[in-house]
XYZ file of C-alpha atoms in Angstrom:
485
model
C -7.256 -42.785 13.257
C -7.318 -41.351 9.936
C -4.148 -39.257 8.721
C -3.922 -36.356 6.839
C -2.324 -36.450 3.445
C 0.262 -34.062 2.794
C -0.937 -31.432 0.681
C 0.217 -31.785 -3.439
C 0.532 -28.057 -4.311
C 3.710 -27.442 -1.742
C 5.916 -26.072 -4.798
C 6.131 -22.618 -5.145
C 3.732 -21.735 -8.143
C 4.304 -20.300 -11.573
C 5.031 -16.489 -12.361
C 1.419 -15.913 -14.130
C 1.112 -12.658 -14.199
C 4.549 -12.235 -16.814
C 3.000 -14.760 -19.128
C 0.493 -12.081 -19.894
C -0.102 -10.572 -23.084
C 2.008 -7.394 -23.186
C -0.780 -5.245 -23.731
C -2.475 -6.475 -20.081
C 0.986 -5.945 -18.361
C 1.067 -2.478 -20.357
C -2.106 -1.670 -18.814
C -1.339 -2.739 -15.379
C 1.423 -0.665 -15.190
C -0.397 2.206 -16.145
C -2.175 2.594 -12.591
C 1.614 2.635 -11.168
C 3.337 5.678 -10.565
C 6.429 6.303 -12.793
C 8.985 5.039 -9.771
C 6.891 2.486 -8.980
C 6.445 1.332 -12.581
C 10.525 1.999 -12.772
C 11.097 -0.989 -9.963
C 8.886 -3.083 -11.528
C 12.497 -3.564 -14.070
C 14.005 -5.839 -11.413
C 11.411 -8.678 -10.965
C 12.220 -10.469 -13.721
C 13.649 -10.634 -17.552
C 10.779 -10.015 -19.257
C 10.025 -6.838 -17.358
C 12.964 -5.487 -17.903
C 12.174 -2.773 -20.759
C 8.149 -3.267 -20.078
C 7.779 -0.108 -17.798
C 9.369 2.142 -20.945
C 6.911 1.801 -23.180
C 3.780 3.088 -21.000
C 2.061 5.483 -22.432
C 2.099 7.773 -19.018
C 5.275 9.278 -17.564
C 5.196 11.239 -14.831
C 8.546 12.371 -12.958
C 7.842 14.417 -9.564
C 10.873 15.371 -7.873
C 9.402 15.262 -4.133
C 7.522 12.143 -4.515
C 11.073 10.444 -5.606
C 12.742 11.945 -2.946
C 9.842 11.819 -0.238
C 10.406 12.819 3.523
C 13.857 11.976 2.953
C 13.855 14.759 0.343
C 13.871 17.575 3.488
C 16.452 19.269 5.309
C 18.956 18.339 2.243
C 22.550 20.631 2.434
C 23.317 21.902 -0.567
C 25.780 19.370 -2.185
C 23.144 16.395 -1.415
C 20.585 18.251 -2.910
C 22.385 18.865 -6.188
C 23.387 15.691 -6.255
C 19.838 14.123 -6.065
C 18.919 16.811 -8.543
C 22.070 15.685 -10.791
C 20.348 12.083 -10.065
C 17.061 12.718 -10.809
C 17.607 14.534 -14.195
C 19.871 11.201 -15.336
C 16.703 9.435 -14.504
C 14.433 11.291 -17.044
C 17.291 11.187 -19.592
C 17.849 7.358 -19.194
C 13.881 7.466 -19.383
C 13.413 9.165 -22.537
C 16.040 7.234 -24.004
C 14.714 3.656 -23.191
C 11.506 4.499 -24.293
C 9.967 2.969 -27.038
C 6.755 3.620 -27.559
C 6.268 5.850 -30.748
C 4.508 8.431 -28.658
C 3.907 8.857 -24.931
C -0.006 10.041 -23.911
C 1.241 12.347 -21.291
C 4.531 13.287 -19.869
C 4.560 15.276 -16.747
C 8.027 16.872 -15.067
C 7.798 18.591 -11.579
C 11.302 19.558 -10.808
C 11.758 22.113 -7.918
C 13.633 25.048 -9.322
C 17.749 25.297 -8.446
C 19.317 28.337 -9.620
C 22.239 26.213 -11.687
C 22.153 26.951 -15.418
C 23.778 23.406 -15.849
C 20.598 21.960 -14.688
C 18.067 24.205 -16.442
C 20.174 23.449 -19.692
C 19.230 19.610 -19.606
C 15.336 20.645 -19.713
C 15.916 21.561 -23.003
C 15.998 18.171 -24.768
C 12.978 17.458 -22.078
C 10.832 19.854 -23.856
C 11.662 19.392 -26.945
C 10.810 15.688 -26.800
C 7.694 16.875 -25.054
C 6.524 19.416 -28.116
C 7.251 16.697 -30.262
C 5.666 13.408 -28.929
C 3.582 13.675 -26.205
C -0.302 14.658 -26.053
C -0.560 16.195 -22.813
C 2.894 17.918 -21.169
C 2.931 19.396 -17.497
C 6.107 21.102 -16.890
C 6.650 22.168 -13.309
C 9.583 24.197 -12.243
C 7.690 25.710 -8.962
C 8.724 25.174 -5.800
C 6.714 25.607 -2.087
C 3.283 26.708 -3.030
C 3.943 30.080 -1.430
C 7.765 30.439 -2.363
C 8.590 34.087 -4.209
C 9.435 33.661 -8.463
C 12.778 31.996 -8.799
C 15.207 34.984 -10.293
C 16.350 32.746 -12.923
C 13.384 31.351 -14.452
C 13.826 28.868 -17.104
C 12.933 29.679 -20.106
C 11.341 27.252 -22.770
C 13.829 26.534 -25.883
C 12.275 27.368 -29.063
C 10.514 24.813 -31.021
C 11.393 25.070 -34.701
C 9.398 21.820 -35.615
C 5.598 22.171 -35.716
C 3.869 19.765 -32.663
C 1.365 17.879 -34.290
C 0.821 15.868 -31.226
C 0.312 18.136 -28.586
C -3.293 18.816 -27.344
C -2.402 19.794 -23.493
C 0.051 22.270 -22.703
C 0.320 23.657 -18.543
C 3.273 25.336 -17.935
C 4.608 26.513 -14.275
C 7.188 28.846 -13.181
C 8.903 29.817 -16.378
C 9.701 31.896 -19.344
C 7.317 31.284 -22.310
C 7.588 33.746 -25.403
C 5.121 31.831 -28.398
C 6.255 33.632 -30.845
C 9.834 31.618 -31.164
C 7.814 28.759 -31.815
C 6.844 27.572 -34.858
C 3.335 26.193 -34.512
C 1.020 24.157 -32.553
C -1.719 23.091 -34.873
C -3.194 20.527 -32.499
C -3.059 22.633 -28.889
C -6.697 22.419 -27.925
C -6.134 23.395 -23.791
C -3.358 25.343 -22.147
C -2.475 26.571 -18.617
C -0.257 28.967 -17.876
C 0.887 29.314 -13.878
C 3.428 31.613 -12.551
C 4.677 32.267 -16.681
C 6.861 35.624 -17.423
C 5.469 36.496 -20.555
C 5.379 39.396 -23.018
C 3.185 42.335 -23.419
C 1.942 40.030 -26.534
C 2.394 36.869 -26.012
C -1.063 35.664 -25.328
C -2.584 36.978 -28.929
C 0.824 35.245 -30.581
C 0.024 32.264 -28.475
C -3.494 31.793 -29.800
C -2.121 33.107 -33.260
C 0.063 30.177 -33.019
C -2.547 27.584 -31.768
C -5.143 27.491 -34.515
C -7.606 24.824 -32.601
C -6.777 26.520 -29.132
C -10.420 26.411 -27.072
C -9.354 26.723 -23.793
C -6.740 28.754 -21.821
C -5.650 29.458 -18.050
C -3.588 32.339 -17.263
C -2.866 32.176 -13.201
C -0.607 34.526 -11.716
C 1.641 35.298 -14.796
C 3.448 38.543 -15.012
C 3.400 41.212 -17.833
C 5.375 44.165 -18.616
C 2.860 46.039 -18.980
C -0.410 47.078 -16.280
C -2.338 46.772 -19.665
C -3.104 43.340 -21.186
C -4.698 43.814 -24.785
C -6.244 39.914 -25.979
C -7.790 40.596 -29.299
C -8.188 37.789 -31.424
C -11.302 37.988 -33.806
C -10.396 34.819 -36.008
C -9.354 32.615 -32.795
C -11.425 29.330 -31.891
C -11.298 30.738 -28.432
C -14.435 29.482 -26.187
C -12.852 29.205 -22.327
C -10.664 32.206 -20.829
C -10.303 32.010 -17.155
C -7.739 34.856 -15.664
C -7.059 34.295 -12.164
C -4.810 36.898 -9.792
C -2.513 38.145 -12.828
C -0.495 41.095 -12.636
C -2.368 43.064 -14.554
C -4.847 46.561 -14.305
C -6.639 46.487 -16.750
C -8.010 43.969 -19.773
C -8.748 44.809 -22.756
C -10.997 41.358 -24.281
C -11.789 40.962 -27.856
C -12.883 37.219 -28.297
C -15.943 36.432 -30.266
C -15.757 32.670 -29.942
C -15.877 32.774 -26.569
C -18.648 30.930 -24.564
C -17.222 30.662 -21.002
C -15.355 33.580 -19.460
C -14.297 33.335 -15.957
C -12.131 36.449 -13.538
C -10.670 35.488 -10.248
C -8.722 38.056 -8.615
C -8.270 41.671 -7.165
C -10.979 44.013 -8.759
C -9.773 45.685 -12.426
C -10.851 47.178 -14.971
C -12.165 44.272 -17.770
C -13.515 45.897 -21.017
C -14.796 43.384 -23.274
C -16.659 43.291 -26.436
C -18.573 41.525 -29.128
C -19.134 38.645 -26.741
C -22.108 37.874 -28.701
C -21.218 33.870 -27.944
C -20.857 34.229 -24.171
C -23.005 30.889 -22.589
C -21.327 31.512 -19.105
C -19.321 34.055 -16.768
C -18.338 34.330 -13.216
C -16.705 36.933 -11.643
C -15.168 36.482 -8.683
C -13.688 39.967 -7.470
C -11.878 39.857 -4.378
C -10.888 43.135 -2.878
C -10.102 44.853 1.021
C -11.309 48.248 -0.539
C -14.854 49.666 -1.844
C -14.579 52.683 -3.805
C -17.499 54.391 -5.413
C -16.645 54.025 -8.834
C -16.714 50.420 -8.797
C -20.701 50.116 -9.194
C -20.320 51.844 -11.952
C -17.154 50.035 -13.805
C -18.983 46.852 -12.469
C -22.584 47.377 -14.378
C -20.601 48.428 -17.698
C -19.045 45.169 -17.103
C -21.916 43.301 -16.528
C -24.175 44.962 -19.591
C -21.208 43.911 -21.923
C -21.635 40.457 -21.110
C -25.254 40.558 -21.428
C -25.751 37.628 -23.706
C -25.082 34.994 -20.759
C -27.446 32.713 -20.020
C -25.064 31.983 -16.728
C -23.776 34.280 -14.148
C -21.634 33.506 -11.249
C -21.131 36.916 -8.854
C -18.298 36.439 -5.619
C -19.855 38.170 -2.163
C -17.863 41.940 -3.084
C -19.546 42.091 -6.380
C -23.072 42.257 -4.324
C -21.249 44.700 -1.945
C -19.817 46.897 -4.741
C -23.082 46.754 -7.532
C -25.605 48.928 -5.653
C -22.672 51.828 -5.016
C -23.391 54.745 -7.383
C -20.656 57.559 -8.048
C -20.965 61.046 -7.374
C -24.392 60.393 -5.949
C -24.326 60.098 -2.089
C -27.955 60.231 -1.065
C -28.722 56.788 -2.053
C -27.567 53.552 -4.171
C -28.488 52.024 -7.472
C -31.578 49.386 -6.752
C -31.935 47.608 -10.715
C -28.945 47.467 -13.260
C -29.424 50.594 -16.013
C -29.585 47.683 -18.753
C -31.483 44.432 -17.078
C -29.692 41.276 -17.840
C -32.747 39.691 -20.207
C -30.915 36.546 -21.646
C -30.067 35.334 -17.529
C -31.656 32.564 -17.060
C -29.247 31.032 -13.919
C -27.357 33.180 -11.326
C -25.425 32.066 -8.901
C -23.837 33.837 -6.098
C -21.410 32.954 -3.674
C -22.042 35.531 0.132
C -22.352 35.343 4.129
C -25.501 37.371 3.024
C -24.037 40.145 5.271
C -26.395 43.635 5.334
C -23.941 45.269 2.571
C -24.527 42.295 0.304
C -28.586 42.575 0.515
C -28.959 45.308 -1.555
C -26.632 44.223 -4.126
C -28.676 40.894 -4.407
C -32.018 42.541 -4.757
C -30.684 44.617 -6.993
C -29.819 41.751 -9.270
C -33.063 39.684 -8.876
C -35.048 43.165 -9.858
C -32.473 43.446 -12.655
C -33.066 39.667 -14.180
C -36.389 39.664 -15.082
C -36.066 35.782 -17.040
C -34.576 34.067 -14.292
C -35.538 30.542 -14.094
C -32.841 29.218 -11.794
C -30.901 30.977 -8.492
C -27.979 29.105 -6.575
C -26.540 30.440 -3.421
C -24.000 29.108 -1.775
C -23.549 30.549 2.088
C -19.970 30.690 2.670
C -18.862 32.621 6.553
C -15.316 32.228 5.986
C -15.512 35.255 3.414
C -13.391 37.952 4.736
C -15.567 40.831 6.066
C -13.579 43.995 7.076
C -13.647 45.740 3.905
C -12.463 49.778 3.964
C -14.851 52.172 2.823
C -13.247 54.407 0.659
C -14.245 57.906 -1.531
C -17.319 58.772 0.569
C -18.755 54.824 -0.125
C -19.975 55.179 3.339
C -23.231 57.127 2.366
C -26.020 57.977 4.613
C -28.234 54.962 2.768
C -25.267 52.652 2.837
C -25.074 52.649 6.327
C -28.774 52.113 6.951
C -28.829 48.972 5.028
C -25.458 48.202 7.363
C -27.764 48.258 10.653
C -31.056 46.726 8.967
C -32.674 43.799 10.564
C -31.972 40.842 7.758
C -35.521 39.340 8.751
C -37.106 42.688 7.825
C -34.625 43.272 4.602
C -37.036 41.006 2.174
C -40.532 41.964 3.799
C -39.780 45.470 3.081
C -39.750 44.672 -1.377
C -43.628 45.023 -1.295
C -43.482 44.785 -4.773
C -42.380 41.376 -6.192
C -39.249 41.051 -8.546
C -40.345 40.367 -11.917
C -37.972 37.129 -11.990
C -40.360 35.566 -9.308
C -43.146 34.942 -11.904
C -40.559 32.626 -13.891
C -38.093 31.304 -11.013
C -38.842 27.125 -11.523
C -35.583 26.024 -9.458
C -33.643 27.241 -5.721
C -30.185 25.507 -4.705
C -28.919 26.571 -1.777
C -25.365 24.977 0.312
C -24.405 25.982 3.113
C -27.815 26.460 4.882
C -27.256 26.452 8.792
C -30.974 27.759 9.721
C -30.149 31.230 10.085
C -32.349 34.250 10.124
C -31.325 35.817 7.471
C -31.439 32.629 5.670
C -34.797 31.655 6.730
C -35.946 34.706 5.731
C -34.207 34.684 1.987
C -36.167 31.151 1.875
C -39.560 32.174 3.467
C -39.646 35.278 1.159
C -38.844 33.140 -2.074
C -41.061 30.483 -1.018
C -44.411 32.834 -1.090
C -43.480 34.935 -3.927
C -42.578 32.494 -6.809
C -45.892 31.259 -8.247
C -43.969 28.571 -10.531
C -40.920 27.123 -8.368
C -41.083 23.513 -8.934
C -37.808 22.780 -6.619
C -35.894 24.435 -3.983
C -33.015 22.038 -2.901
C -31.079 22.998 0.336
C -27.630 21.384 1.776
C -27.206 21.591 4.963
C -23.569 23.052 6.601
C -21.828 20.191 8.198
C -21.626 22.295 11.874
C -21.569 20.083 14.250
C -18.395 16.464 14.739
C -21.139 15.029 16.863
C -23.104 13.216 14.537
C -26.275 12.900 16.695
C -26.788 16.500 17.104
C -25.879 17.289 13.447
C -29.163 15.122 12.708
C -30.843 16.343 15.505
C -30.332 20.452 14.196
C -31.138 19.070 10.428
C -34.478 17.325 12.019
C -35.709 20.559 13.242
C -34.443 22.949 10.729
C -36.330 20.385 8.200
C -39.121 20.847 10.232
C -38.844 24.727 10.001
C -38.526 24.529 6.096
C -41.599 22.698 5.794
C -44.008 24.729 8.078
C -43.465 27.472 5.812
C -46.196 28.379 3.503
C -45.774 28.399 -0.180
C -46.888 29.929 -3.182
C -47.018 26.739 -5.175
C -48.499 24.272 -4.030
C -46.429 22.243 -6.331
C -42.772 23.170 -5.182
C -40.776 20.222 -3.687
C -38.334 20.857 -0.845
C -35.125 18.942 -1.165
C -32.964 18.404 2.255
C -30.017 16.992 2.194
């Protein structure tokens, strides 16, 4: 009988992986988080110092702690806080790397001065020698502004590094800072900031293209942003404390408003490629059609529009006129070639979307996306409730679109339909069976199905026969492709 030899390779093999070049193990460590990276330190000698000189750092306060992190007293969690900020000093200390890509800190606000005070040298490292800084301060997504916010030290050195600035839950006046030649993006959440400080920010930021203001607070109700010379070309402003903006931007090519509905007065947007609106409101008064169309003919020079499901509820409304509501725009929107709109399709919203297909006469592209979680309950306010108002309210959606005998002048251009969301509905089918026979040149009309059903077999039973709905219908081209996904 034949014996087995023992096998040759029984000693424990060689540590390959630290006899890599540095630059592999650099790499490597680069898909680690910063604590994991951190306890790579112990393995051996020769990783020792490795993990300091990667070029991301990124120091969340929860994800060191983790579960453990919960139901802290108070001395514990100071402590751990005391422990935490040694960690990023010991960090920045070790490091030796002449500059660090990006440097992220997401500490969870303490009202102790001692510990705001170490930030400081934090920042200023950050302004210094970093590309891309996050600075986090916030705390539960939903938790109230800390009442001592820290505030950013000022910066007497110009950053010539810094191309990414997003800032969260602090104090942030630019005009204590010197410069930042190279800032090309920032974001701004939860910031206390001055009456001015956004025009001496991008005063300040000479290559600034992009900014993100998300629920900062002003002084003032009024926020002026009027910048002529800027190299402005993204604003988004998203639920800020504010009433009214006053937007004076000619760079700009993307312009986006998520919030409560406000006055926006904008001008010389010349520029503008793209801008969605996104009002979200509980109220509909009558002046809002109006304040809404000004809106909309100031940013006529967008080839892109994005409307949320109350700006087709508010843009038909006309003031001081009762008997009826507005069907086209007073100026049509001539340069739109895309809209997109984002509704349930309830009756209120009908008339505002007809009244934007009659009102884009060049539209070659039309995205809808059906969302039903939109809050419906909206209060009618200032005699909104008008005698024509409430007819639409009780139409039958199936009948809405065969009632527009006369074809929207868009319809003789419209090459392309996307539509998510589609569950089959009637007053879907009948938004698709009307656009399907009136658009001579529609080349495509792709539609997503909802995801409705856990049940996998009847989800692809209900898309089987909707499909089979979709395609029955006739078409005015015989040309256009359906797309079912």
């Amino acid at each position: 009988m034949e014996t087995m030899e023992p096998h040759k390779n029984n000693k424990v093999t060689s540590d390959r992986i630290s006899h890599l070049p540095e630059p592999i193990l650099f790499h490597i460590l680069s898909f680690l988080s910063t604590k994991d990276a951190l306890r790579t330190s112990f393995l051996s000698k020769s990783w020792t110092n490795l993990w300091t000189a990667i070029p991301v750092l990124d120091f969340d306060e929860s994800k060191f702690y983790g579960e453990s992190g919960s139901g802290r007293d108070d001395k514990k969690m100071w402590e751990q806080k005391k422990q935490f900020a040694d960690l990023i000093d010991r960090s920045l200390l070790l490091h030796e790397g002449q500059s660090i890509r990006e440097f992220k800190i997401s500490f969870h606000h303490l009202n102790d001065s001692v510990l705001m005070n170490r930030a400081d040298p934090w920042v200023r490292f950050a302004l210094i020698n970093v590309s891309v800084f996050h600075l986090n301060f916030s705390g539960e997504p939903d938790q109230d502004y800390p009442k001592n916010m820290y505030q950013l030290p000022p910066c007497t050195f110009p950053s010539k590094l810094l191309k990414v600035m997003a800032l969260n839950s602090c104090l942030f006046d630019p005009s204590v800072h010197k410069s930042f030649p190279c800032l090309e993006t920032v974001i701004l959440t939860r910031v206390e900031l001055l009456d001015t400080s956004v025009q001496d920010l991008i005063a300040n930021c000479p290559h600034l293209e992009s900014l993100h203001l998300k629920r900062c607070e002003f002084p003032s109700s009024i926020i002026i942003i009027d910048v002529p010379q800027s190299q402005l070309k993204h604003l988004r402003l998203e639920f800020n404390d504010v009433e009214e903006y006053q937007i004076h931007v000619p760079s700009l090519l993307h312009f986006q408003y998520v919030g409560e509905f406000t006055s926006i007065s904008v001008r010389n947007l010349s520029k503008l490629v793209n801008a969605s609106l996104e009002f979200q409101d509980l109220y509909l008064y009558s002046s809002y059609g109006d304040i809404l169309c000004e809106l909309l003919n100031a940013i006529d020079h967008a080839s892109a529009l994005t409307l949320s499901d109350f700006c087709l509820q508010v843009l038909p409304l006309l003031d001081f006129v009762p008997e009826g509501l507005r069907e086209s725009l007073p100026s049509p929107l001539y340069n739109l070639k895309h809209l997109t709109v984002q509704t349930d399709l309830n009756n209120c919203a009908l008339a505002g979307l007809a009244c934007l297909l009659r009102s884009s006469p060049n539209l070659e592209a039309f995205s809808i996306d059906f969302c039903y979680d939109i809050f419906f309950g909206l209060e009618i306010c200032n005699g909104v409730a008008t005698d024509e108002y409430l007819r639409i309210s009780e139409l039958d959606e199936s009948e809405f679109w065969e009632s527009h005998l006369l074809l929207f002048p868009c319809l003789t251009h419209l090459e392309k339909v996307e539509i998510s969301g589609f569950g089959g509905r009637k007053r879907e089918m009948g938004l698709v069976k009307y656009l399907l026979q009136k658009s001579f040149l529609l080349k495509e009309m792709v539609i997503i199905h909802e995801k409705c059903y856990n049940d996998e077999l009847e989800f692809l039973k209900l898309k089987l026969e909707t499909a089979q709905k979709l395609i029955a219908l006739p078409r005015a081209c015989q040309y256009t492709e359906i797309k079912f996904s």
